[in-house]
Short mmCIF file of C-alpha atoms and ligand atoms in Angstrom, two decimals:
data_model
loop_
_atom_site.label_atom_id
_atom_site.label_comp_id
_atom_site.label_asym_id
_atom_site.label_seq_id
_atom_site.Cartn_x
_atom_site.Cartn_y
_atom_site.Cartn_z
CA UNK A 10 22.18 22.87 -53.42
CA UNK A 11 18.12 24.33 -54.08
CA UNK A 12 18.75 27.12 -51.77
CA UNK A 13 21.41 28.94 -53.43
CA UNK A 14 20.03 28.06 -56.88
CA UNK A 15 16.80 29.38 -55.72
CA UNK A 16 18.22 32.54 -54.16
CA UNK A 17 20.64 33.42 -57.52
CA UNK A 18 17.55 33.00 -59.71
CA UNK A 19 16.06 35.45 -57.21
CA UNK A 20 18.58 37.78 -57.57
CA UNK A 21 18.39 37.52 -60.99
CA UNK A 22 14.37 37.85 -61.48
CA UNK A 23 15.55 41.39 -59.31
CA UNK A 24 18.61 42.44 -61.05
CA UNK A 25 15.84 41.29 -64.59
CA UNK A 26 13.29 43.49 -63.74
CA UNK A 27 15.33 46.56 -62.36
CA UNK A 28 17.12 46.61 -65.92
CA UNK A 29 13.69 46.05 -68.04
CA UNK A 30 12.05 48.84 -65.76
CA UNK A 31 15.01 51.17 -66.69
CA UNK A 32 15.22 50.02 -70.00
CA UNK A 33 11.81 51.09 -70.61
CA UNK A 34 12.36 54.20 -68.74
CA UNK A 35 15.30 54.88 -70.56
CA UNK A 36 12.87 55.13 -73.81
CA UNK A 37 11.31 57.58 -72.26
CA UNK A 38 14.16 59.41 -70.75
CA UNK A 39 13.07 58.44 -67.08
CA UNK A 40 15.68 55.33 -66.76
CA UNK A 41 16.26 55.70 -62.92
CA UNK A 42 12.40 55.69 -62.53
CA UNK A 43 12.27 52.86 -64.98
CA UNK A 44 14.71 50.98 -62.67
CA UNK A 45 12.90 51.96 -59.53
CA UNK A 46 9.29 50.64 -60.88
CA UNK A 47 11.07 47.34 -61.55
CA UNK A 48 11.87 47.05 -58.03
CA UNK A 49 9.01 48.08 -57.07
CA UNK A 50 7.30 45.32 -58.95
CA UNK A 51 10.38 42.78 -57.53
CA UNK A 52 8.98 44.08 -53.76
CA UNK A 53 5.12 43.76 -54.25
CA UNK A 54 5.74 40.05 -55.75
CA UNK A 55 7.59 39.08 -52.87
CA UNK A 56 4.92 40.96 -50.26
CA UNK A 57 1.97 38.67 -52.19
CA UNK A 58 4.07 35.16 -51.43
CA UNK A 59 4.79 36.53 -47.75
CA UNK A 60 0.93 37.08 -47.70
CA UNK A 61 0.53 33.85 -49.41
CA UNK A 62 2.48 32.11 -46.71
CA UNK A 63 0.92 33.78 -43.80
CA UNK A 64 -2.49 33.06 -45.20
CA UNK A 65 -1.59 29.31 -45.02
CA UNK A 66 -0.22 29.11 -41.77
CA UNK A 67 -3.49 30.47 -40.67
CA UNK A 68 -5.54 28.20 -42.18
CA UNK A 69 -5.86 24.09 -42.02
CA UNK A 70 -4.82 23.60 -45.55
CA UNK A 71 -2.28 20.99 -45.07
CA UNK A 72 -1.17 21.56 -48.98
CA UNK A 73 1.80 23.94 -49.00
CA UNK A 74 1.11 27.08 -51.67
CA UNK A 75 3.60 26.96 -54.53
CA UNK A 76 7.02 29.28 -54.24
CA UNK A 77 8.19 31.72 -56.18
CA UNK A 78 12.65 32.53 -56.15
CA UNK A 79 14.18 32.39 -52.94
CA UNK A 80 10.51 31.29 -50.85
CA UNK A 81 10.28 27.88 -52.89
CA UNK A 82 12.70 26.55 -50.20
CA UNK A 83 11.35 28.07 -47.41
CA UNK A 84 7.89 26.57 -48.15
CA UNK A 85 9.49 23.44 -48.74
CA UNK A 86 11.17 23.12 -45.39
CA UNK A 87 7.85 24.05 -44.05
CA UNK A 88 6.14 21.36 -45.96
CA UNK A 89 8.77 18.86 -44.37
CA UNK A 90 8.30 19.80 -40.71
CA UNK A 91 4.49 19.22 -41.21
CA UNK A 92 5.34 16.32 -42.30
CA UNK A 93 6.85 15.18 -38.98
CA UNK A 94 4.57 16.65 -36.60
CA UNK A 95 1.53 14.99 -38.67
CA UNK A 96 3.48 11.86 -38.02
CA UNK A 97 4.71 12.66 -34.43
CA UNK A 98 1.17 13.40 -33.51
CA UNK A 99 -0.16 10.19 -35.03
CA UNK A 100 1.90 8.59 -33.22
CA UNK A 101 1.27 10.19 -29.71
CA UNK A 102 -2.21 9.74 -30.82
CA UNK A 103 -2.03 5.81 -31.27
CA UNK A 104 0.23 5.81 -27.84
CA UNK A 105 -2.41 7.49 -26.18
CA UNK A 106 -5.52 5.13 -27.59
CA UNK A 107 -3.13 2.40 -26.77
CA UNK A 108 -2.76 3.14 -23.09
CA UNK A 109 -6.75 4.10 -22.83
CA UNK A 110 -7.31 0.57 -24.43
CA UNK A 111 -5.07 -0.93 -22.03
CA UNK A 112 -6.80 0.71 -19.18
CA UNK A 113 -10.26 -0.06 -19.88
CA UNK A 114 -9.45 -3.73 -20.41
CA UNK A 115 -7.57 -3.49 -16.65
CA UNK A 116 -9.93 -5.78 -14.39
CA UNK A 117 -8.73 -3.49 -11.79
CA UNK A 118 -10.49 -0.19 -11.20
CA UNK A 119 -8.59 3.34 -12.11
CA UNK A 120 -9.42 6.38 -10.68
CA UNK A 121 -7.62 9.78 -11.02
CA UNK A 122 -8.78 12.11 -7.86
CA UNK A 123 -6.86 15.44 -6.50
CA UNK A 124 -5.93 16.52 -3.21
CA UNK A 125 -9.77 17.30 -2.72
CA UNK A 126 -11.01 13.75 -3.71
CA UNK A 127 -12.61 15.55 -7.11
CA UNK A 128 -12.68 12.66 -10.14
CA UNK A 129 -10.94 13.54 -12.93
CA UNK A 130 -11.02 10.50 -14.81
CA UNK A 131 -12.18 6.50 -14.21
CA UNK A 132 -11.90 3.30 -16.07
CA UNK A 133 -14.20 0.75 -16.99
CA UNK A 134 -14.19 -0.95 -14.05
CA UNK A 135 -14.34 1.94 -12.04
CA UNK A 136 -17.92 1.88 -13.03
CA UNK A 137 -18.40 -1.46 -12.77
CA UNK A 138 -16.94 -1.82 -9.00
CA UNK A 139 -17.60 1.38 -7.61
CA UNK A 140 -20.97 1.85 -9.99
CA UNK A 141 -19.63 5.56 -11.17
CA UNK A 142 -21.57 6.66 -14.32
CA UNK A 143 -19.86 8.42 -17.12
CA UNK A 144 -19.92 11.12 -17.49
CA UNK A 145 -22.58 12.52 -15.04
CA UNK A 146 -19.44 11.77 -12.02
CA UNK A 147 -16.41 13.71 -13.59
CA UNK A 148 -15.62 16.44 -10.93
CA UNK A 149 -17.78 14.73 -8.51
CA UNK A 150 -16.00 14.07 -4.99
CA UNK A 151 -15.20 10.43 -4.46
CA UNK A 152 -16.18 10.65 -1.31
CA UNK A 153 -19.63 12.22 -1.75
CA UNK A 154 -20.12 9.08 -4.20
CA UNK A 155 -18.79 6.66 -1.84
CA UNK A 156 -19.93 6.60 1.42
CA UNK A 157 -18.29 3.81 3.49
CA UNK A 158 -17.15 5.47 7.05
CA UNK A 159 -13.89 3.11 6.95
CA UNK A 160 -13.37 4.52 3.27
CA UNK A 161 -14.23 7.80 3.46
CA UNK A 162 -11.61 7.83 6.92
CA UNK A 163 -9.10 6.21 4.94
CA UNK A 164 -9.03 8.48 2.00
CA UNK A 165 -8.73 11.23 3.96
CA UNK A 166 -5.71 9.67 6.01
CA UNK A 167 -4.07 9.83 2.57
CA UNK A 168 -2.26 6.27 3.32
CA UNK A 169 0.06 5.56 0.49
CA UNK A 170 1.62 2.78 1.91
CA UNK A 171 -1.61 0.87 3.36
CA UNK A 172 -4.22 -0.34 1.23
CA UNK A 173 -7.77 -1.00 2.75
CA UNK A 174 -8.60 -4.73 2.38
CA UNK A 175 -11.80 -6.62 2.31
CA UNK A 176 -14.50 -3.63 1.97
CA UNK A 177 -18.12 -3.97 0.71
CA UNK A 178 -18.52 -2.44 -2.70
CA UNK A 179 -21.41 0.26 -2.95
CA UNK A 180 -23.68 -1.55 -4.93
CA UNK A 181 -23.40 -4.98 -3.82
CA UNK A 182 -22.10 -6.01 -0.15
CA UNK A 183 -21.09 -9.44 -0.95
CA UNK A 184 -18.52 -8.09 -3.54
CA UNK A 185 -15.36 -7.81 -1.63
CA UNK A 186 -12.83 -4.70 -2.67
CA UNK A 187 -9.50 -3.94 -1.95
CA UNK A 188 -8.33 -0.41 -2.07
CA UNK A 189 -4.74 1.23 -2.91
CA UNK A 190 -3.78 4.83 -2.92
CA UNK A 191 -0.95 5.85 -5.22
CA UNK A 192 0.70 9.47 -5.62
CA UNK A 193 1.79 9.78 -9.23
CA UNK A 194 1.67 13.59 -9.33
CA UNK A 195 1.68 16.38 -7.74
CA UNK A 196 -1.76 16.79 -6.26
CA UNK A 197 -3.02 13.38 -8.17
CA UNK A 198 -4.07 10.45 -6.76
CA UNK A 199 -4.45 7.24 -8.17
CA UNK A 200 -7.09 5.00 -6.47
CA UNK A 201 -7.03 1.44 -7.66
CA UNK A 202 -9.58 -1.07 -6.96
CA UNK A 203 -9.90 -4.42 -6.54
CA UNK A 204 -12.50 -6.75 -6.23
CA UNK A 205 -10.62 -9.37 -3.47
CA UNK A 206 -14.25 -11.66 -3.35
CA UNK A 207 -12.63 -14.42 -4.21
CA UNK A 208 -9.62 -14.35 -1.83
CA UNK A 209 -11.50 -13.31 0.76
CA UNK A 210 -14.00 -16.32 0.69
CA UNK A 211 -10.58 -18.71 0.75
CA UNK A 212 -9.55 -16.28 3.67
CA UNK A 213 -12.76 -17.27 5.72
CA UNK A 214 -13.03 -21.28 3.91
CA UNK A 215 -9.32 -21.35 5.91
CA UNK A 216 -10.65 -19.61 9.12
CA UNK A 217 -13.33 -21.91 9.76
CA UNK A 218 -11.44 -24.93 8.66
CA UNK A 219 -8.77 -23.86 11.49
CA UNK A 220 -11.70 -22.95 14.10
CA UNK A 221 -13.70 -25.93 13.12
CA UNK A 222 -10.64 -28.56 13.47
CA UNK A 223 -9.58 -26.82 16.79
CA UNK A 224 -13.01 -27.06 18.22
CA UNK A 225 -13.54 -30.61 16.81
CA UNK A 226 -10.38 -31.38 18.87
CA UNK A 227 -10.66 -29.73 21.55
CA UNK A 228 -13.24 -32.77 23.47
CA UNK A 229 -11.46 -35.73 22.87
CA UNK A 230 -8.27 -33.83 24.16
CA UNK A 231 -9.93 -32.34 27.20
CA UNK A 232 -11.33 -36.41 28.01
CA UNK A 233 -7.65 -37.69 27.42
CA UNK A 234 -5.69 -35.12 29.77
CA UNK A 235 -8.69 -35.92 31.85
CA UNK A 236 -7.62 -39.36 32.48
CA UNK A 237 -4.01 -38.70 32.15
CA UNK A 238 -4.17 -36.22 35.21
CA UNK A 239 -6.05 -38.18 37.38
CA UNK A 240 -3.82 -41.60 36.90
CA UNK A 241 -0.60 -41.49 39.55
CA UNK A 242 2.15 -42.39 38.13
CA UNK A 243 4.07 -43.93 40.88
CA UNK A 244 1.31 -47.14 40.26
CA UNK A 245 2.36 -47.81 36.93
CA UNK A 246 6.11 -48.36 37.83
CA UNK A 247 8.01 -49.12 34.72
CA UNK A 248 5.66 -47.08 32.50
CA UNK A 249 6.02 -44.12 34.62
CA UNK A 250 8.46 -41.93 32.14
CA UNK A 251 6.14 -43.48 29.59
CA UNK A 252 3.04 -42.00 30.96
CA UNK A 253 4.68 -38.60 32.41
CA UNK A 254 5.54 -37.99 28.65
CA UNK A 255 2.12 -38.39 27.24
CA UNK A 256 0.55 -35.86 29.97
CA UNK A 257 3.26 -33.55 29.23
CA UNK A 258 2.28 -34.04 25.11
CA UNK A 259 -1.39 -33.96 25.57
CA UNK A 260 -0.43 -30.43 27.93
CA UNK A 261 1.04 -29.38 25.07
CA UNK A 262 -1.75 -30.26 22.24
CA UNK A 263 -4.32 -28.80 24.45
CA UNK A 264 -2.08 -25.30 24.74
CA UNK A 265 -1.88 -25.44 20.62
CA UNK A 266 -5.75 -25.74 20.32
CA UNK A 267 -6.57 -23.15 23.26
CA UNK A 268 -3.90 -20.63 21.19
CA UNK A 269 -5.58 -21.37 17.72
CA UNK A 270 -8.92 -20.87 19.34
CA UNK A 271 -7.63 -17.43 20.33
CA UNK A 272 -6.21 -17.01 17.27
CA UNK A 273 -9.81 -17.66 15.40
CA UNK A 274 -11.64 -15.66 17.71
CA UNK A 275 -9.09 -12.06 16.92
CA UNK A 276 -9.01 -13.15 13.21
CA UNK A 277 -12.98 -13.77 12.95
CA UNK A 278 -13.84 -10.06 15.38
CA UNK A 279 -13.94 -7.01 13.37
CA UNK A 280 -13.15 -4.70 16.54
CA UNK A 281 -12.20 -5.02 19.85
CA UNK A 282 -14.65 -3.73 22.58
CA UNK A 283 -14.48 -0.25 23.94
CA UNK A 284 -13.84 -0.08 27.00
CA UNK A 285 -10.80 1.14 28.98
CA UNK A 286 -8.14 -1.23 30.00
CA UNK A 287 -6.22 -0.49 33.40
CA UNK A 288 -2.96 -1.00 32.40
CA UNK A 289 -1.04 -0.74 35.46
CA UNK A 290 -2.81 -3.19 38.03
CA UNK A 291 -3.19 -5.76 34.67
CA UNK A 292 1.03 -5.28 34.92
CA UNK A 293 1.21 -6.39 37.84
CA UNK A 294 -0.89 -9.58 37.86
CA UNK A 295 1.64 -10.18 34.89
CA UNK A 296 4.44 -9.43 37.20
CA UNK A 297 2.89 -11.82 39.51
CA UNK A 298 2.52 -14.75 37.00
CA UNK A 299 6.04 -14.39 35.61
CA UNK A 300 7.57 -14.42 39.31
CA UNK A 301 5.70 -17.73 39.93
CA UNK A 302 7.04 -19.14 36.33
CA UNK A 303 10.36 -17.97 36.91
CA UNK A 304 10.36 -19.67 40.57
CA UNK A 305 13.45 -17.01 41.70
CA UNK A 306 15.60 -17.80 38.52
CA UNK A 307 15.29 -14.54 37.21
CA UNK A 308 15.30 -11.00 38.46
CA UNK A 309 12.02 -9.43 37.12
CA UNK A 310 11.60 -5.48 37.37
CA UNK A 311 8.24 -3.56 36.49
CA UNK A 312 8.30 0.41 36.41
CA UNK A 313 4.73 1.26 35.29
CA UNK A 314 5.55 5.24 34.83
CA UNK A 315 2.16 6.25 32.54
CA UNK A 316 -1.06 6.92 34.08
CA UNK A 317 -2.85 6.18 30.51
CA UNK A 318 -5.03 3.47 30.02
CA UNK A 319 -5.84 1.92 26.79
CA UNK A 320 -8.95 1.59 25.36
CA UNK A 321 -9.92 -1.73 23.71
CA UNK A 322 -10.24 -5.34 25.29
CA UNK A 323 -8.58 -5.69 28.86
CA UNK A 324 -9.08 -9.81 27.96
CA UNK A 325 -6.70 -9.78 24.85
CA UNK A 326 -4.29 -6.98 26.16
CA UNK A 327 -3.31 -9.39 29.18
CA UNK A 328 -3.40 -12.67 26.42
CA UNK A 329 -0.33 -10.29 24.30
CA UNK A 330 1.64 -8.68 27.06
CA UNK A 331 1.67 -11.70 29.35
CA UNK A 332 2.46 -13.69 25.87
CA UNK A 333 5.98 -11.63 25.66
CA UNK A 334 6.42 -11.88 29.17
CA UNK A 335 6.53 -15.78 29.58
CA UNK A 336 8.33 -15.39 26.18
CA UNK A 337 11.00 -13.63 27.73
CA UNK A 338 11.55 -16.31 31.16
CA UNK A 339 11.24 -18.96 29.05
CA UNK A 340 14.30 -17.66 26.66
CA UNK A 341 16.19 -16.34 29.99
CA UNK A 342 18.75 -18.47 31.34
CA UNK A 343 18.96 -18.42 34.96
CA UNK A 344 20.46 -15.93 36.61
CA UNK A 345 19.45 -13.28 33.58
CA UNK A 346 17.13 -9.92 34.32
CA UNK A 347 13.78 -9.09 33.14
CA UNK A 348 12.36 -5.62 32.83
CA UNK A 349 8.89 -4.77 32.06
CA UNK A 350 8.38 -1.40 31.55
CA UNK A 351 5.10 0.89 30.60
CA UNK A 352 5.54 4.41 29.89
CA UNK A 353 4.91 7.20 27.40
CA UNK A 354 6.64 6.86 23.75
CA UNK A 355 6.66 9.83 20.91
CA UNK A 356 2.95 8.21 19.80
CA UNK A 357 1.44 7.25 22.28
CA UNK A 358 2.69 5.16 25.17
CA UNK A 359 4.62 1.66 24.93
CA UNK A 360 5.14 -1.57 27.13
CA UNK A 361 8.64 -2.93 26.94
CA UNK A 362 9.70 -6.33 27.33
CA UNK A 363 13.69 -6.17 28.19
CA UNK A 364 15.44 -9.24 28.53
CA UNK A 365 19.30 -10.63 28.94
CA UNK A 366 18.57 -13.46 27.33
CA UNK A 367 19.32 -15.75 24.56
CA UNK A 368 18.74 -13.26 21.93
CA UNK A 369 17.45 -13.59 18.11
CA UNK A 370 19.57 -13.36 14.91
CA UNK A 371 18.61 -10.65 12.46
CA UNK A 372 17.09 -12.79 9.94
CA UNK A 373 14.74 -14.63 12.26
CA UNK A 374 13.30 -11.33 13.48
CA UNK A 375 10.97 -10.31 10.57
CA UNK A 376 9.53 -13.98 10.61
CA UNK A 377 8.86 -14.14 14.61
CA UNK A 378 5.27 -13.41 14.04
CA UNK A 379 4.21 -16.13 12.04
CA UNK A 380 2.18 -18.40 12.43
CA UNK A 381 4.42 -21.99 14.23
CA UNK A 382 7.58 -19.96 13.41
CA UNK A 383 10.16 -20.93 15.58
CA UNK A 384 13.49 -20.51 15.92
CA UNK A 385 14.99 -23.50 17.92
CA UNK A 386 12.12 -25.93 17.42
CA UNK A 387 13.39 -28.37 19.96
CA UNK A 388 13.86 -25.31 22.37
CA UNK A 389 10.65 -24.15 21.93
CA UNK A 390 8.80 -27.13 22.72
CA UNK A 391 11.31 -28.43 25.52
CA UNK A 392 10.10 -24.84 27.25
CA UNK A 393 6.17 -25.69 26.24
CA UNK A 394 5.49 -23.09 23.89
CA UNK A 395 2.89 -23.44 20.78
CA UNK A 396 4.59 -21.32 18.18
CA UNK A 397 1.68 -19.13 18.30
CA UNK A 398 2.21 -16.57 21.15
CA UNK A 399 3.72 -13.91 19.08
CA UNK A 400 0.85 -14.03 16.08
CA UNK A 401 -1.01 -13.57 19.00
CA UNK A 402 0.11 -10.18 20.14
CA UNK A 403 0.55 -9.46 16.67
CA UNK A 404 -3.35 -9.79 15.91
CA UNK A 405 -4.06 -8.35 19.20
CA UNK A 406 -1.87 -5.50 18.72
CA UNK A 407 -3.11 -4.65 14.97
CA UNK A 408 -6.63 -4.89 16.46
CA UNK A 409 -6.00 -1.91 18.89
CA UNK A 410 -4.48 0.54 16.10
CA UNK A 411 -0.83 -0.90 17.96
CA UNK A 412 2.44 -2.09 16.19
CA UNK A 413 5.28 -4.19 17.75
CA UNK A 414 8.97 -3.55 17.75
CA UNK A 415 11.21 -6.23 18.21
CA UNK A 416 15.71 -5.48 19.30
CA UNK A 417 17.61 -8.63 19.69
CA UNK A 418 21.42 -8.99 19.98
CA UNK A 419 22.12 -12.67 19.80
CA UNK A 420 23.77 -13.38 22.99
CA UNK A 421 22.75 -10.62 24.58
CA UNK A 422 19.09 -10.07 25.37
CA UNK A 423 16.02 -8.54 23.41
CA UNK A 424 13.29 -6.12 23.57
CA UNK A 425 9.81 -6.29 22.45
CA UNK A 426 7.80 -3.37 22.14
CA UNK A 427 4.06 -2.84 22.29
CA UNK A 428 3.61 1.35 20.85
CA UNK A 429 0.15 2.13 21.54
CA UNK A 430 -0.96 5.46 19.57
CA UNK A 431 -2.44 8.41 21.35
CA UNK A 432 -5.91 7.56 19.86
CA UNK A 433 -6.12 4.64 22.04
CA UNK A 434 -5.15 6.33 25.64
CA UNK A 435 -7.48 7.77 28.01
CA UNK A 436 -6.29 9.15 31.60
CA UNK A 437 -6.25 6.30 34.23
CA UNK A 438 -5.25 5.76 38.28
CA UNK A 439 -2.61 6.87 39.48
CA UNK A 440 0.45 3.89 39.33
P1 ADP B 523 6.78 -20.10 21.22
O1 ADP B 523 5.53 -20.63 21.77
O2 ADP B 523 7.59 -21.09 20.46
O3 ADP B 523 7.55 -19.31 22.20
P2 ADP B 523 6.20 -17.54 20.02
O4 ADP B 523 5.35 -17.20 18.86
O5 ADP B 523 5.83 -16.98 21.33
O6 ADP B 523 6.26 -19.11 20.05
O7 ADP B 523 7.68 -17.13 19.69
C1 ADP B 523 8.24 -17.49 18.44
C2 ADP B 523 9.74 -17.73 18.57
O8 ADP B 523 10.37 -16.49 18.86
C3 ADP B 523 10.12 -18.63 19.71
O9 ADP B 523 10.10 -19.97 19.32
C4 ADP B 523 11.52 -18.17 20.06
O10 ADP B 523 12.44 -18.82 19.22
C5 ADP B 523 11.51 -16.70 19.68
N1 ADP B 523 11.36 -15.82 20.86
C6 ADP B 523 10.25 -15.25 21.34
N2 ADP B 523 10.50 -14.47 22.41
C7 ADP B 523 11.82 -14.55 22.63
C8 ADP B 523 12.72 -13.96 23.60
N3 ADP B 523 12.27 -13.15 24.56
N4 ADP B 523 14.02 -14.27 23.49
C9 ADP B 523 14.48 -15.08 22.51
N5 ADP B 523 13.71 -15.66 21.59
C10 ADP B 523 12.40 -15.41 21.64
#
C-alpha cells in the first residue's frame, strides 16, 4: 500500500512544482518557462537522492539515508535485504566457527593437501601428531615435512581405499599413527591421522601372549608324542584304539602349535627377505607331496607356463601354496581332479589351485581366512587340519605385495588364487 502512496505523492510534489514554477512565470509572462524551472527543480531533487543512494551503497554505513517521494520505498526494501544478509552472514559465520571448533577439538589429525601434497590447512592435532607449526607450514609440501619412506611412497600412491597402519610419528617413534587418505574435492585431499599407540601395544601384548603360549607348549608336547610314538600298540591290547587316538590328538596339537608358531613369526617380521624364489621346481616338490598325500585317489595336474620368479621368501611361499594344495586333497573326494597351475595374470602372474571338490557356500568364503574358521569342524579335524592354513597364505601373501582369490560352487569344486603383482617378478629358468 506505501508504494503507490509514495509514488502519487511523487507525482504530486511534480505536478506541485511544475504549476508553482509556471505560476510564477506566469507573473512574469514566461509561464511555460515557469513550468519548465519547476521541473527542473523536480529532476535535480531526484538526481541528489539517486546520488544519495549511490553514495551509501559505496560506503559501510549500515544506516539507510532517509527518502524523499517515490525512493522512500526503494530505500526501505534496501534496508530490509541488509537486514537478511547481516543475519544470513551471521549465521554462516557461527556455522563456520562451529565446524573450526569442532575440528580443533577432533583428537584425530586434519589435514587439507592438493594433488601436489601442498598444506592448505591443519588442525590442532595436526600439530600435535605430525609436529606442523602454524603458520610457518601453510603451502609447505607434506612430504618435504614428513619424511617417512613408507609415507612419503604411500602418499604418492594416492590410496584412497588403504590406510597406512602402525607408523612412527616424526617427533616421537614410540607414538604409533595410523594414516587415511580421503578425496573430498576435486584436487583436495584430506589426510587424517591417528595416533593407533594404544591399539598397537594390545596388537603386540596379543602377539606375544600367542607366541609365548605356543612356545611354552611346544616341550611338553614334543616329550608326550615322544613317548606316544615310540609305544606299539599291538602290546597294549585292549587299550589299543585308546592309545592310537591320543597319538593321533597329540599329532594334531603339535600341528596347531607348529602353525601358530608360523603364524607369530609372519605377524612379528616386517618384510620378507629378498631374494628370488624359483617358482617352478618349488611346484613341483608340491606336486610331489600332494601325489604322496593323495596316495592315487586323485588326479593331480601341474602346468607351470611362466618363467617369472618371485622375489621374497622361497620358505613361506612353499608354507602358502603347499597350504592350498593339501587344502584342496583333503576336500577332494576320491576319484575328483586337481590342477595346479602357474602362469601370467593381467598383474603380474598367479598360481591356481583348481579343484572338483566339495566346494564352499558363498557366505563362508569371505570368512575362510580367519583365524580357526572352519567350515565343517568335524570335517576339518577328521582330515587333520588346524584351522590355520589359510591365515597362513593370507599373511604370507599380504607380506609379498600378493592378494588371494577364492571361486567355489558348492558341489562342484573351487579355485584359489595366489595374483602376484609385476613388482614382485624377476625372469627365472626356463619350466
Ligand atoms: P583347515 O586346517 O581346517 O583346512 P584352513 O584354514 O586351511 O583350515 O581352511 C579353512 C576352511 O576352509 C577349511 O576348514 C575348509 O572348510 C575350507 N576349505 C579350505 N580349502 C578348501 C577346498 N579346497 N575345498 C573346500 N573347502 C576348503
Amino acid at each position: 500500500m506505501k508504494t503507490p502512496r509514495a509514488t502519487e505523492r511523487s507525482l504530486l510534489s511534480m505536478v506541485g512544482l511544475a504549476g508553482s514554477g509556471a505560476a510564477i512565470g506566469f507573473l512574469f509572462g514566461y509561464a511555460g518557462w515557469g513550468a519548465a524551472m519547476g521541473l527542473l527543480l523536480f529532476a535535480s531533487l531526484q538526481l541528489r537522492q539517486l546520488l544519495r543512494l549511490q553514495r551509501w551503497l559505496g560506503s559501510r554505513d549500515m544506516s539507510v539515508p532517509e527518502g524523499f517521494g517515490a525512493w522512500q520505498p526503494v530505500f526501505d526494501a534496501l534496508e530490509r535485504r541488509r537486514k537478511l544478509d547481516r543475519q544470513r552472514r551471521k549465521r554462516l559465520l557461527h556455522a563456520l566457527e562451529a565446524f573450526r571448533d569442532a575440528a580443533r577439538a577432533l583428537p584425530d589429525g586434519l589435514i587439507a593437501i592438493d594433488e601436489d601434497n601442498q598444506i592448505h590447512w591443519f588442525n590442532k592435532s595436526a600439530k600435535r601428531l605430525l609436529g606442523l607449526r602454524y603458520p610457518a607450514d601453510v603451502d609447505q609440501r607434506l612430504d618435504h615435512l614428513v619424511r617417512a619412506p613408507a609415507f612419503v611412497r604411500w602418499l604418492s600412491e594416492g590410496r584412497f581405499d588403504d590406510p597406512l597402519i602402525d607408523q612412527p610419528a616424526p617427533q616421537d617413534e614410540r607414538v604409533r599413527l595410523l594414516y587415511r587418505l580421503i578425496a573430498y574435492r576435486p584436487g583436495l585431499r584430506m589426510l587424517i591421522v591417528r595416533d593407533v599407540s594404544n591399539l598397537m601395544r594390545l596388537e603386540q601384548v596379543r602377539r606375544d601372549f600367542v607366541a609365548n603360549v605356543s612356545h611354552e607348549l611346544r616341550t611338553p608336547l614334543t616329550v608326550i608324542s615322544g613317548y606316544l610314538e615310540a609305544i606299539e600298540p599291538e602290546e597294549l591290547n585292549e587299550f589299543a584304539p585308546l592309545f592310537l587316538e591320543m597319538r593321533q590328538q597329540s599329532r594334531r596339537m603339535s600341528h596347531i602349535v607348529e602353525d601358530l608358531l608360523t603364524l607369530s613369526r609372519l605377524e612379528s617380521q616386517s618384510a620378507p627377505r629378498d631374494e628370488p624364489a624359483a617358482i617352478c621346481p618349488m611346484l613341483e616338490r608340491i606336486h610331489r607331496d600332494a601325489e604322496a598325500l593323495s596316495q592315487g585317489q586323485h588326479q593331480i595336474r601341474l602346468t607351470c607356463e611362466a618363467t617369472l620368479d618371485i622375489v621374497g621368501s622361497g620358505k613361506d611361499l612353499h608354507s602358502a601354496f603347499s597350504n592350498l594344495v593339501v587344502n584342496a586333497v583333503r576336500y577332494t573326494p576320491t576319484g575328483g581332479r586337481i590342477d595346479l597351475h602357474y602362469g601370467l595374470h593381467a598383474e603380474g602372474t598367479a598360481f591356481s589351485v583348481i579343484d572338483t571338490g566339495q566346494g564352499i557356500a558363498a557366505q563362508h568364503i569371505p570368512r575362510l581366512t580367519e583365524r580357526f574358521y572352519r567350515v565343517s569342524n568335524s570335517r576339518s579335524r577328521d582330515s587333520g587340519g588346524t584351522g590355520l592354513g589359510l591365515a597362513i597364505v593370507k599373511h604370507v601373501l599380504s607380506a609379498h605385495g600378493a592378494r588371494l582369490e577364492i571361486e567355489s560352487t558348492l558341489g562342484k569344486g573351487s579355485t584359489f588364487r595366489c595374483i602376484f603383482p609385476a613388482s614382485r617378478l624377476v625372469p627365472g629358468a626356463m619350466p
